[in-house]
Short mmCIF file of C-alpha atoms in Angstrom, two decimals:
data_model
loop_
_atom_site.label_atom_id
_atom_site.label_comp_id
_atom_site.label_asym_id
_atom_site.label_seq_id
_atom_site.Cartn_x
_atom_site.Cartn_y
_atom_site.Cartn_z
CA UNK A 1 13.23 0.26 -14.82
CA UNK A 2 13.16 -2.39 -12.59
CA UNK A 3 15.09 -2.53 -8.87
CA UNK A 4 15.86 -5.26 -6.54
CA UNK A 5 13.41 -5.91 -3.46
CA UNK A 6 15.36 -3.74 -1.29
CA UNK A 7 15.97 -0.86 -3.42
CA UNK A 8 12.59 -0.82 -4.32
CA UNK A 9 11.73 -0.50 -1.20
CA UNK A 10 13.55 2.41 -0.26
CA UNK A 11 12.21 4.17 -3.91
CA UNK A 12 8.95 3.77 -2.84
CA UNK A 13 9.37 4.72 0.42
CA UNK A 14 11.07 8.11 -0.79
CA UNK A 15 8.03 8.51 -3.38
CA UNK A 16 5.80 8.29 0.23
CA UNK A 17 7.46 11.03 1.98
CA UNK A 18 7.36 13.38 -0.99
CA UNK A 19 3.40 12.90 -1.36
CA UNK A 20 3.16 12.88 2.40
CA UNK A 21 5.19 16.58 2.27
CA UNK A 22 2.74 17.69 -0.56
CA UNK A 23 -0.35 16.91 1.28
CA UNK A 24 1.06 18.95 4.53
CA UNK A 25 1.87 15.91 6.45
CA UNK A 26 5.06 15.04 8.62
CA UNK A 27 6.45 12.15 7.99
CA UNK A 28 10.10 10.87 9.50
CA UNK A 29 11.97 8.32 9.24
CA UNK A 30 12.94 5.87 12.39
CA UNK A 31 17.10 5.05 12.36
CA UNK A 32 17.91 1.62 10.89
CA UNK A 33 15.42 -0.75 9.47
CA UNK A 34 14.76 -3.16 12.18
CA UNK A 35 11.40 -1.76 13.07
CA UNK A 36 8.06 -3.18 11.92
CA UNK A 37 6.98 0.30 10.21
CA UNK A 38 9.07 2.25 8.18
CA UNK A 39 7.49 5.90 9.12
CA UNK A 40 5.86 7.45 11.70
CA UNK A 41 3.63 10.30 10.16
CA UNK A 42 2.42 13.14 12.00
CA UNK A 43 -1.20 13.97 11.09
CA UNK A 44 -3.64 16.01 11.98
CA UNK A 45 -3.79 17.68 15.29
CA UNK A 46 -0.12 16.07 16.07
CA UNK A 47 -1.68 12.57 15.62
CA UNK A 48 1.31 10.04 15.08
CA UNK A 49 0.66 7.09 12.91
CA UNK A 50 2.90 4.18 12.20
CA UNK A 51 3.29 3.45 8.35
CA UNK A 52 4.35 0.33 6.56
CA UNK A 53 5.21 1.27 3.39
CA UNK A 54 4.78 -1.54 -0.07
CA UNK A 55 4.62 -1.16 -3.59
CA UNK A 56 4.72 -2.98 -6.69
CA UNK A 57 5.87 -2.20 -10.18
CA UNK A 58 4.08 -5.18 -12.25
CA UNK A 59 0.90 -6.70 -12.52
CA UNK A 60 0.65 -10.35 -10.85
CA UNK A 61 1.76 -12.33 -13.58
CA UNK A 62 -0.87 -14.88 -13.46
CA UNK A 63 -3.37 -12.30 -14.61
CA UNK A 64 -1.70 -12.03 -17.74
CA UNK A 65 -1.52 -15.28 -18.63
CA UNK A 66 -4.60 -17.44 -17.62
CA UNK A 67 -7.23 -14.17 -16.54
CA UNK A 68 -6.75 -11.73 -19.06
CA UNK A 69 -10.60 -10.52 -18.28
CA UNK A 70 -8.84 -9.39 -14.81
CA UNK A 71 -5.61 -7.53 -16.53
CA UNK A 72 -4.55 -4.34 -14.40
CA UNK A 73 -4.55 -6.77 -11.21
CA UNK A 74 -1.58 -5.87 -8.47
CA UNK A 75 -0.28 -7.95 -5.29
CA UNK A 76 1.25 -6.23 -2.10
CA UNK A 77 2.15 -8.33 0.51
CA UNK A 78 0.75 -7.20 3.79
CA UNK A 79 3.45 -9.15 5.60
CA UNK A 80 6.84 -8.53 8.04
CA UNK A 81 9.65 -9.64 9.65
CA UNK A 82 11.85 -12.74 8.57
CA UNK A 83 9.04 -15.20 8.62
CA UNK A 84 6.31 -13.16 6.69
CA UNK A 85 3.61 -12.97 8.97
CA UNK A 86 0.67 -10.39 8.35
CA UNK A 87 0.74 -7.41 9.47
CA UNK A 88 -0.04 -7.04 13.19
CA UNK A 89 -2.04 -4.01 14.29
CA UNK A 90 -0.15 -3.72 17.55
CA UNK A 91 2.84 -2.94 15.29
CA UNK A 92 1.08 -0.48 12.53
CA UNK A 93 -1.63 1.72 12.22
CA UNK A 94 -1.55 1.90 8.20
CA UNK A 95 -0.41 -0.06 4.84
CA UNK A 96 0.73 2.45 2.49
CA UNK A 97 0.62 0.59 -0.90
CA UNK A 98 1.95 2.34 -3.91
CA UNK A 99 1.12 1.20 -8.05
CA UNK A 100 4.00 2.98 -9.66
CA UNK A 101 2.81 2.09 -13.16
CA UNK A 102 -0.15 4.09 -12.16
CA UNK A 103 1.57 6.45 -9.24
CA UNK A 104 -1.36 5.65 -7.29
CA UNK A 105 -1.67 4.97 -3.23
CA UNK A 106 -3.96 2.59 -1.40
CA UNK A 107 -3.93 4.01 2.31
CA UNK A 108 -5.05 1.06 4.12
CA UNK A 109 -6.17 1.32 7.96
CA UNK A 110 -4.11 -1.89 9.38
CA UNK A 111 -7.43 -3.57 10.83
CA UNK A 112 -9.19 -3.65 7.80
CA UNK A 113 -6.28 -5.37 5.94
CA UNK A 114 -7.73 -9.48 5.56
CA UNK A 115 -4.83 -11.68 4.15
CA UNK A 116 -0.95 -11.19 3.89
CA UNK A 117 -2.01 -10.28 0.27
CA UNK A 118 -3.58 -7.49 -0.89
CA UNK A 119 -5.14 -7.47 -4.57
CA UNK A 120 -5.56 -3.63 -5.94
CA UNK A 121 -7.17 -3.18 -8.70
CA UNK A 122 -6.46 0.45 -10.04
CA UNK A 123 -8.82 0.29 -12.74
CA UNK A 124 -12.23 -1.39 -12.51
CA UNK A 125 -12.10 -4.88 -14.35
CA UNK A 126 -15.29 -6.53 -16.34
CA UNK A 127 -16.32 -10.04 -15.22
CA UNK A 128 -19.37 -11.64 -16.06
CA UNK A 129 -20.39 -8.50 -17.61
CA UNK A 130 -20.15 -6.57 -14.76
CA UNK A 131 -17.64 -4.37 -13.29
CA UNK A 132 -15.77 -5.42 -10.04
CA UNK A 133 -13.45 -3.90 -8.29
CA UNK A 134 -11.33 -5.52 -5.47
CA UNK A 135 -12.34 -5.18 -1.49
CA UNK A 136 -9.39 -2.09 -0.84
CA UNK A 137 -10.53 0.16 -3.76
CA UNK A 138 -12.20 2.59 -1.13
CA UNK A 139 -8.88 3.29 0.08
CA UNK A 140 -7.59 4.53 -3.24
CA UNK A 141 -6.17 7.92 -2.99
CA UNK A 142 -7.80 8.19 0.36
CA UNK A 143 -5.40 9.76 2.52
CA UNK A 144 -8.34 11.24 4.28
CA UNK A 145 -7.04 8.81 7.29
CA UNK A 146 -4.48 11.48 8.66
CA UNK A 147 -7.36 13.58 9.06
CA UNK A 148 -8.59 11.67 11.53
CA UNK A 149 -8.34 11.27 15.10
CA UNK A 150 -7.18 7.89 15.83
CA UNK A 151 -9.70 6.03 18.12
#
């Protein structure tokens, strides 16, 4: 089923906080939506980390039509406020970036995040008779970042 933007959004935001719960994490939820994150999650050792949350129900379309060797291709944008700029580190610590087709999480660390969009690629893809995978696949399922103290 398909949502608007905003209600999106707030779905996949919801679907964040219940995986955060499962994985013994505290996440809450700031008042209003005027903020550049949309959680700050408790980690290990009482570590606070600010969370942008994204997600995506559909492959980019122009993989289905003119790449079809790159099917299974999805676009977050890594981007905020009114006039879209990427994400600035100052403001986050992590890009939460959920597949719902494939209920799958890419947790990003903010620095490492290149371009305002981020390709994900939940299933390796053969080009040139190799397999590739996209630059963020090591952050698949990797919520091994709460873990950590950040530095």
């Amino acid at each position: 089923m398909a949502f608007p933007a905003k209600e999106a959004g707030t779905l996949y935001e919801q679907v964040f906080i219940v995986e955060a719960l499962r994985r013994g994490l505290q996440p809450h939820l700031p008042i209003g939506d005027y903020l550049p994150h949309d959680l700050v999650v408790y980690g290990s050792g009482s570590v606070c980390y600010r969370v942008q949350v994204k997600g995506t129900s559909c492959e980019a379309k122009e993989v289905r039509t003119h790449h079809p060797s790159m099917r299974g291709r999805f676009r977050v944008t890594a981007a905020s406020g009114r006039n879209k700029k990427i994400v600035d580190c100052s403001e986050i610590d992590i890009l939460a970036a959920y597949i719902a087709p494939w209920d799958l999480w890419y947790i990003i660390p903010c620095e490492n995040i290149k371009s305002m969009c981020v390709w994900l690629y939940p299933q390796p893809h053969v080009r040139k008779g190799k397999y590739k995978t996209g630059q963020y696949e090591t952050y698949k399922n990797d919520w091994s970042i709460f873990e950590n103290k950040k530095g």
